[in-house]
PDB file of C-alpha atoms in Angstrom:
ATOM      1  CA  ALA A 570       0.000   0.000   0.000  1.00  0.00           C
ATOM      2  CA  GLU A 571       2.855   2.337   0.830  1.00  0.00           C
ATOM      3  CA  SER A 572       4.691   1.586  -2.425  1.00  0.00           C
ATOM      4  CA  ARG A 573       1.434   2.243  -4.268  1.00  0.00           C
ATOM      5  CA  ARG A 574       1.174   5.634  -2.541  1.00  0.00           C
ATOM      6  CA  ALA A 575       4.793   6.431  -3.448  1.00  0.00           C
ATOM      7  CA  ASP A 576       4.106   5.438  -7.060  1.00  0.00           C
ATOM      8  CA  ASP A 577       1.010   7.671  -7.148  1.00  0.00           C
ATOM      9  CA  LYS A 578       3.061  10.588  -5.783  1.00  0.00           C
ATOM     10  CA  LEU A 579       5.716  10.029  -8.411  1.00  0.00           C
ATOM     11  CA  ILE A 580       3.108   9.808 -11.181  1.00  0.00           C
ATOM     12  CA  GLY A 581       1.460  13.003  -9.934  1.00  0.00           C
ATOM     13  CA  ARG A 582       4.815  14.786  -9.852  1.00  0.00           C
ATOM     14  CA  LEU A 583       5.628  13.597 -13.389  1.00  0.00           C
ATOM     15  CA  ARG A 584       2.251  14.810 -14.667  1.00  0.00           C
ATOM     16  CA  ARG A 585       2.831  18.233 -13.113  1.00  0.00           C
ATOM     17  CA  LYS A 586       6.287  18.384 -14.693  1.00  0.00           C
ATOM     18  CA  ARG A 587       4.826  17.384 -18.068  1.00  0.00           C
ATOM     19  CA  ARG A 588       2.205  20.153 -17.816  1.00  0.00           C
ATOM     20  CA  TYR A 589       4.910  22.598 -16.809  1.00  0.00           C
ATOM     21  CA  PHE A 590       7.155  21.731 -19.750  1.00  0.00           C
ATOM     22  CA  ARG A 591       4.209  21.839 -22.138  1.00  0.00           C
ATOM     23  CA  THR A 592       3.428  25.330 -20.842  1.00  0.00           C
ATOM     24  CA  VAL A 593       7.055  26.400 -21.210  1.00  0.00           C
ATOM     25  CA  ALA A 594       7.123  25.086 -24.791  1.00  0.00           C
ATOM     26  CA  THR A 595       3.926  26.996 -25.594  1.00  0.00           C
ATOM     27  CA  THR A 596       5.392  30.136 -24.050  1.00  0.00           C
ATOM     28  CA  TYR A 597       8.551  29.846 -26.128  1.00  0.00           C
ATOM     29  CA  ALA A 598       6.498  29.278 -29.280  1.00  0.00           C
ATOM     30  CA  ARG A 599       4.498  32.446 -28.553  1.00  0.00           C
ATOM     31  CA  GLU A 600       7.680  34.355 -27.870  1.00  0.00           C
ATOM     32  CA  VAL A 601       9.157  33.252 -31.199  1.00  0.00           C
ATOM     33  CA  ALA A 602       5.963  34.281 -33.027  1.00  0.00           C
ATOM     34  CA  HIS A 603       5.981  37.703 -31.339  1.00  0.00           C
ATOM     35  CA  SER A 604       9.655  38.141 -32.191  1.00  0.00           C
ATOM     36  CA  ARG A 605       9.002  37.307 -35.845  1.00  0.00           C
ATOM     37  CA  ASP A 606       6.134  39.817 -36.015  1.00  0.00           C
ATOM     38  CA  TYR A 607       8.279  42.473 -34.382  1.00  0.00           C
ATOM     39  CA  CYS A 608      11.188  41.715 -36.714  1.00  0.00           C
ATOM     40  CA  THR A 609       8.863  42.028 -39.733  1.00  0.00           C
ATOM     41  CA  GLN A 610       7.631  45.405 -38.486  1.00  0.00           C
ATOM     42  CA  ILE A 611      11.176  46.653 -37.985  1.00  0.00           C
ATOM     43  CA  THR A 612      12.236  45.391 -41.425  1.00  0.00           C
ATOM     44  CA  ASP A 613       9.261  47.078 -43.093  1.00  0.00           C
ATOM     45  CA  TYR A 614       9.947  50.325 -41.252  1.00  0.00           C
ATOM     46  CA  CYS A 615      13.638  50.280 -42.214  1.00  0.00           C
ATOM     47  CA  GLN A 616      12.801  49.541 -45.847  1.00  0.00           C
ATOM     48  CA  SER A 617      10.280  52.376 -45.986  1.00  0.00           C
ATOM     49  CA  ARG A 618      12.833  54.764 -44.452  1.00  0.00           C
ATOM     50  CA  GLU A 619      15.445  53.607 -46.980  1.00  0.00           C
ATOM     51  CA  VAL A 620      13.067  54.185 -49.891  1.00  0.00           C
ATOM     52  CA  HIS A 621      12.081  57.576 -48.486  1.00  0.00           C
ATOM     53  CA  THR A 622      15.735  58.585 -48.080  1.00  0.00           C
ATOM     54  CA  LYS A 623      16.687  57.458 -51.599  1.00  0.00           C
ATOM     55  CA  THR A 624      13.756  59.403 -53.044  1.00  0.00           C
ATOM     56  CA  LEU A 625      14.701  62.543 -51.138  1.00  0.00           C
ATOM     57  CA  VAL A 626      18.342  62.262 -52.217  1.00  0.00           C
ATOM     58  CA  THR A 627      17.321  61.850 -55.858  1.00  0.00           C
ATOM     59  CA  GLN A 628      14.998  64.838 -55.694  1.00  0.00           C
ATOM     60  CA  MET A 629      17.578  66.984 -53.905  1.00  0.00           C
ATOM     61  CA  GLU A 630      20.186  66.126 -56.560  1.00  0.00           C
ATOM     62  CA  ALA A 631      17.709  67.106 -59.272  1.00  0.00           C
ATOM     63  CA  LEU A 632      17.004  70.408 -57.533  1.00  0.00           C
ATOM     64  CA  ARG A 633      20.735  71.107 -57.137  1.00  0.00           C
ATOM     65  CA  ARG A 634      21.303  70.401 -60.832  1.00  0.00           C
ATOM     66  CA  ASP A 635      18.493  72.765 -61.748  1.00  0.00           C
ATOM     67  CA  LYS A 636      19.788  75.440 -59.397  1.00  0.00           C
ATOM     68  CA  MET A 637      23.409  75.055 -60.511  1.00  0.00           C
ATOM     69  CA  ALA A 638      22.592  75.022 -64.235  1.00  0.00           C
ATOM     70  CA  PRO A 639      24.500  77.761 -66.077  1.00  0.00           C
ATOM     71  CA  LYS A 640      22.468  80.896 -66.473  1.00  0.00           C
ATOM     72  CA  ARG A 641      22.105  82.542 -69.833  1.00  0.00           C
ATOM     73  CA  ARG A 642      24.229  85.658 -70.141  1.00  0.00           C
ATOM     74  CA  THR A 643      23.705  88.480 -72.514  1.00  0.00           C
ATOM     75  CA  THR A 644      26.686  90.002 -74.222  1.00  0.00           C
ATOM     76  CA  ARG A 645      26.978  93.092 -76.294  1.00  0.00           C
ATOM     77  CA  LEU A 646      27.839  92.580 -79.873  1.00  0.00           C
ATOM     78  CA  ASN A 647      30.712  94.405 -81.403  1.00  0.00           C
ATOM     79  CA  PRO A 648      29.794  96.217 -84.556  1.00  0.00           C
ATOM     80  CA  GLY A 649      30.089  93.955 -87.569  1.00  0.00           C
ATOM     81  CA  THR A 650      29.704  90.607 -85.750  1.00  0.00           C
ATOM     82  CA  THR A 651      26.816  88.257 -86.187  1.00  0.00           C
ATOM     83  CA  PRO A 652      24.827  87.133 -83.180  1.00  0.00           C
ATOM     84  CA  VAL A 653      25.138  83.495 -82.092  1.00  0.00           C
ATOM     85  CA  THR A 654      21.803  81.895 -81.360  1.00  0.00           C
ATOM     86  CA  THR A 655      21.645  79.525 -78.417  1.00  0.00           C
ATOM     87  CA  PRO A 656      18.657  77.491 -77.417  1.00  0.00           C
ATOM     88  CA  SER A 657      16.719  79.203 -74.690  1.00  0.00           C
ATOM     89  CA  THR A 658      15.834  77.389 -71.512  1.00  0.00           C
ATOM     90  CA  THR A 659      12.787  78.100 -69.466  1.00  0.00           C
ATOM     91  CA  THR A 660      12.920  77.994 -65.709  1.00  0.00           C
ATOM     92  CA  THR A 661       9.968  77.433 -63.496  1.00  0.00           C
ATOM     93  CA  SER A 662       9.879  78.344 -59.858  1.00  0.00           C
ATOM     94  CA  VAL A 663       8.558  75.765 -57.443  1.00  0.00           C
ATOM     95  CA  THR A 664       6.848  76.663 -54.196  1.00  0.00           C
ATOM     96  CA  ASN A 665       7.480  74.729 -51.004  1.00  0.00           C
ATOM     97  CA  ALA A 666       4.014  73.171 -51.210  1.00  0.00           C
ATOM     98  CA  GLN A 667       4.645  72.005 -54.783  1.00  0.00           C
ATOM     99  CA  LEU A 668       8.031  70.620 -53.786  1.00  0.00           C
ATOM    100  CA  GLN A 669       6.496  68.741 -50.848  1.00  0.00           C
ATOM    101  CA  ALA A 670       3.777  67.350 -53.143  1.00  0.00           C
ATOM    102  CA  MET A 671       6.448  66.129 -55.592  1.00  0.00           C
ATOM    103  CA  ILE A 672       8.401  64.503 -52.763  1.00  0.00           C
ATOM    104  CA  ASP A 673       5.269  62.814 -51.393  1.00  0.00           C
ATOM    105  CA  GLU A 674       4.360  61.575 -54.860  1.00  0.00           C
ATOM    106  CA  GLY A 675       7.846  60.128 -55.357  1.00  0.00           C
ATOM    107  CA  VAL A 676       7.852  58.447 -51.953  1.00  0.00           C
ATOM    108  CA  ASN A 677       4.397  56.947 -52.523  1.00  0.00           C
ATOM    109  CA  ALA A 678       5.451  55.636 -55.932  1.00  0.00           C
ATOM    110  CA  ALA A 679       8.618  54.123 -54.469  1.00  0.00           C
ATOM    111  CA  LEU A 680       6.674  52.501 -51.610  1.00  0.00           C
ATOM    112  CA  ALA A 681       4.131  51.095 -54.048  1.00  0.00           C
ATOM    113  CA  ALA A 682       6.958  49.663 -56.155  1.00  0.00           C
ATOM    114  CA  ARG A 683       8.543  48.097 -53.066  1.00  0.00           C
ATOM    115  CA  ASP A 684       5.211  46.643 -51.944  1.00  0.00           C
ATOM    116  CA  ALA A 685       4.676  45.158 -55.394  1.00  0.00           C
ATOM    117  CA  THR A 686       7.931  43.207 -55.032  1.00  0.00           C
ATOM    118  CA  ARG A 687       6.903  41.622 -51.724  1.00  0.00           C
ATOM    119  CA  ASN A 688       5.268  38.618 -53.446  1.00  0.00           C
ATOM    120  CA  GLY A 689       1.898  39.247 -51.830  1.00  0.00           C
ATOM    121  CA  ASP A 690       3.205  39.266 -48.255  1.00  0.00           C
ATOM    122  CA  ASP A 691       0.780  41.558 -46.438  1.00  0.00           C
ATOM    123  CA  SER A 692       2.374  41.217 -43.027  1.00  0.00           C
ATOM    124  CA  HIS A 693       2.967  44.972 -42.960  1.00  0.00           C
ATOM    125  CA  THR A 694      -0.647  45.883 -43.603  1.00  0.00           C
ATOM    126  CA  SER A 695      -3.939  45.277 -41.900  1.00  0.00           C
ATOM    127  CA  GLY A 696      -5.314  43.611 -45.043  1.00  0.00           C
ATOM    128  CA  THR A 697      -7.007  46.826 -46.138  1.00  0.00           C
ATOM    129  CA  GLY A 698      -3.962  48.185 -47.898  1.00  0.00           C
ATOM    130  CA  ALA A 699      -3.451  50.844 -45.215  1.00  0.00           C
ATOM    131  CA  ARG A 700      -0.002  50.808 -43.671  1.00  0.00           C
ATOM    132  CA  ARG A 701       0.142  49.878 -40.042  1.00  0.00           C
ATOM    133  CA  PRO A 702       2.030  52.369 -37.856  1.00  0.00           C
ATOM    134  CA  VAL A 703       5.286  50.934 -36.633  1.00  0.00           C
ATOM    135  CA  GLN A 704       6.374  51.759 -33.137  1.00  0.00           C
ATOM    136  CA  ALA A 705       9.999  52.595 -32.650  1.00  0.00           C
ATOM    137  CA  ALA A 706      11.864  50.099 -30.510  1.00  0.00           C
ATOM    138  CA  HIS A 707      12.175  51.362 -26.942  1.00  0.00           C
ATOM    139  CA  GLU A 708      14.678  49.814 -24.574  1.00  0.00           C
ATOM    140  CA  CYS A 709      12.613  49.195 -21.441  1.00  0.00           C
ATOM    141  CA  SER A 710      14.493  49.232 -18.143  1.00  0.00           C
ATOM    142  CA  TYR A 711      13.760  46.849 -15.296  1.00  0.00           C
ATOM    143  CA  SER A 712      12.416  49.698 -13.149  1.00  0.00           C
ATOM    144  CA  GLU A 713       9.969  50.684 -15.937  1.00  0.00           C
ATOM    145  CA  PHE A 714       8.922  47.042 -16.152  1.00  0.00           C
ATOM    146  CA  LEU A 715       8.285  46.891 -12.389  1.00  0.00           C
ATOM    147  CA  LYS A 716       6.215  50.106 -12.501  1.00  0.00           C
ATOM    148  CA  CYS A 717       3.648  48.140 -14.543  1.00  0.00           C
ATOM    149  CA  LYS A 718       3.244  45.822 -11.519  1.00  0.00           C
ATOM    150  CA  PRO A 719       3.707  42.357 -13.048  1.00  0.00           C
ATOM    151  CA  LEU A 720       2.295  39.415 -11.089  1.00  0.00           C
ATOM    152  CA  ASP A 721       4.700  37.149  -9.237  1.00  0.00           C
ATOM    153  CA  PHE A 722       4.311  33.486 -10.162  1.00  0.00           C
ATOM    154  CA  LYS A 723       4.623  31.079  -7.244  1.00  0.00           C
ATOM    155  CA  GLY A 724       3.538  27.884  -9.011  1.00  0.00           C
ATOM    156  CA  THR A 725       1.214  26.802  -6.201  1.00  0.00           C
ATOM    157  CA  GLU A 726      -2.211  27.535  -7.706  1.00  0.00           C
ATOM    158  CA  GLY A 727      -1.929  25.455 -10.869  1.00  0.00           C
ATOM    159  CA  VAL A 728      -3.059  26.220 -14.392  1.00  0.00           C
ATOM    160  CA  ILE A 729      -5.379  29.101 -13.498  1.00  0.00           C
ATOM    161  CA  GLU A 730      -2.585  31.016 -11.777  1.00  0.00           C
ATOM    162  CA  LEU A 731      -0.246  30.278 -14.679  1.00  0.00           C
ATOM    163  CA  THR A 732      -2.802  31.505 -17.236  1.00  0.00           C
ATOM    164  CA  ARG A 733      -3.387  34.713 -15.286  1.00  0.00           C
ATOM    165  CA  TRP A 734       0.371  35.224 -14.961  1.00  0.00           C
ATOM    166  CA  PHE A 735       0.874  34.753 -18.728  1.00  0.00           C
ATOM    167  CA  GLU A 736      -1.882  37.247 -19.565  1.00  0.00           C
ATOM    168  CA  LYS A 737      -0.577  39.823 -17.081  1.00  0.00           C
ATOM    169  CA  ILE A 738       3.064  39.437 -18.124  1.00  0.00           C
ATOM    170  CA  GLU A 739       2.178  39.799 -21.830  1.00  0.00           C
ATOM    171  CA  SER A 740       0.142  42.901 -20.988  1.00  0.00           C
ATOM    172  CA  VAL A 741       3.073  44.343 -19.034  1.00  0.00           C
ATOM    173  CA  PHE A 742       5.446  43.626 -21.947  1.00  0.00           C
ATOM    174  CA  SER A 743       3.093  45.424 -24.305  1.00  0.00           C
ATOM    175  CA  ILE A 744       2.578  48.439 -22.039  1.00  0.00           C
ATOM    176  CA  SER A 745       6.266  48.869 -21.214  1.00  0.00           C
ATOM    177  CA  ASN A 746       7.404  48.300 -24.842  1.00  0.00           C
ATOM    178  CA  CYS A 747       9.803  45.699 -23.504  1.00  0.00           C
ATOM    179  CA  THR A 748      12.165  44.300 -26.143  1.00  0.00           C
ATOM    180  CA  SER A 749      12.224  40.548 -26.688  1.00  0.00           C
ATOM    181  CA  SER A 750      15.791  40.322 -25.397  1.00  0.00           C
ATOM    182  CA  ASN A 751      14.643  41.707 -22.025  1.00  0.00           C
ATOM    183  CA  GLN A 752      11.316  39.863 -21.835  1.00  0.00           C
ATOM    184  CA  VAL A 753      12.828  36.537 -20.767  1.00  0.00           C
ATOM    185  CA  LYS A 754      15.113  38.167 -18.175  1.00  0.00           C
ATOM    186  CA  PHE A 755      12.356  40.305 -16.665  1.00  0.00           C
ATOM    187  CA  ALA A 756       9.738  37.519 -16.656  1.00  0.00           C
ATOM    188  CA  THR A 757      12.192  35.155 -14.964  1.00  0.00           C
ATOM    189  CA  CYS A 758      12.557  37.652 -12.112  1.00  0.00           C
ATOM    190  CA  THR A 759       8.829  37.305 -11.335  1.00  0.00           C
ATOM    191  CA  LEU A 760       9.136  33.539 -10.745  1.00  0.00           C
ATOM    192  CA  GLN A 761       9.262  32.665  -7.047  1.00  0.00           C
ATOM    193  CA  ASP A 762      10.124  29.599  -4.975  1.00  0.00           C
ATOM    194  CA  ASP A 763       9.786  26.371  -7.012  1.00  0.00           C
ATOM    195  CA  ALA A 764       8.162  28.004 -10.036  1.00  0.00           C
TER     196      ALA A 764
END
């Protein structure tokens, strides 16, 4: 009877460990998925900034060329010489609003061209074609993380406590803009005792 009780304890402990490791595996899978989404957002943001910068550089070079183009000079003719005809160039002045409109048009065209080369990958849009705003990465400190009051996980209440802890810790990560490299370190600090 006592060996049976010891076997039941061991089986119970093994089942708890199995549930724990299954939960850890699920957590890591979620973390990897979040990291991939975040990486895609950063890549899209960097590509859009690169396209924007290239467009601005091209337009600035064009404006410099136009501004630095040689101006037509008039010279007085000496008596008895024939005038040399040169093709006339027309200059147009551009207002700041027109220049901004041209820049915006160029950037939009470049972004559309980049999006067309993405092979239908809409991970950077909400499916409606509208670009999703990308948040800049913010290095969250441990004190900022603690200000969001994450739950401590003791591991004594079972699955319900674990589920609540996961939801709260993910909410805290989102609120504090915690980077994925810090998420594991900070979450580990909320584990207590045998958890």
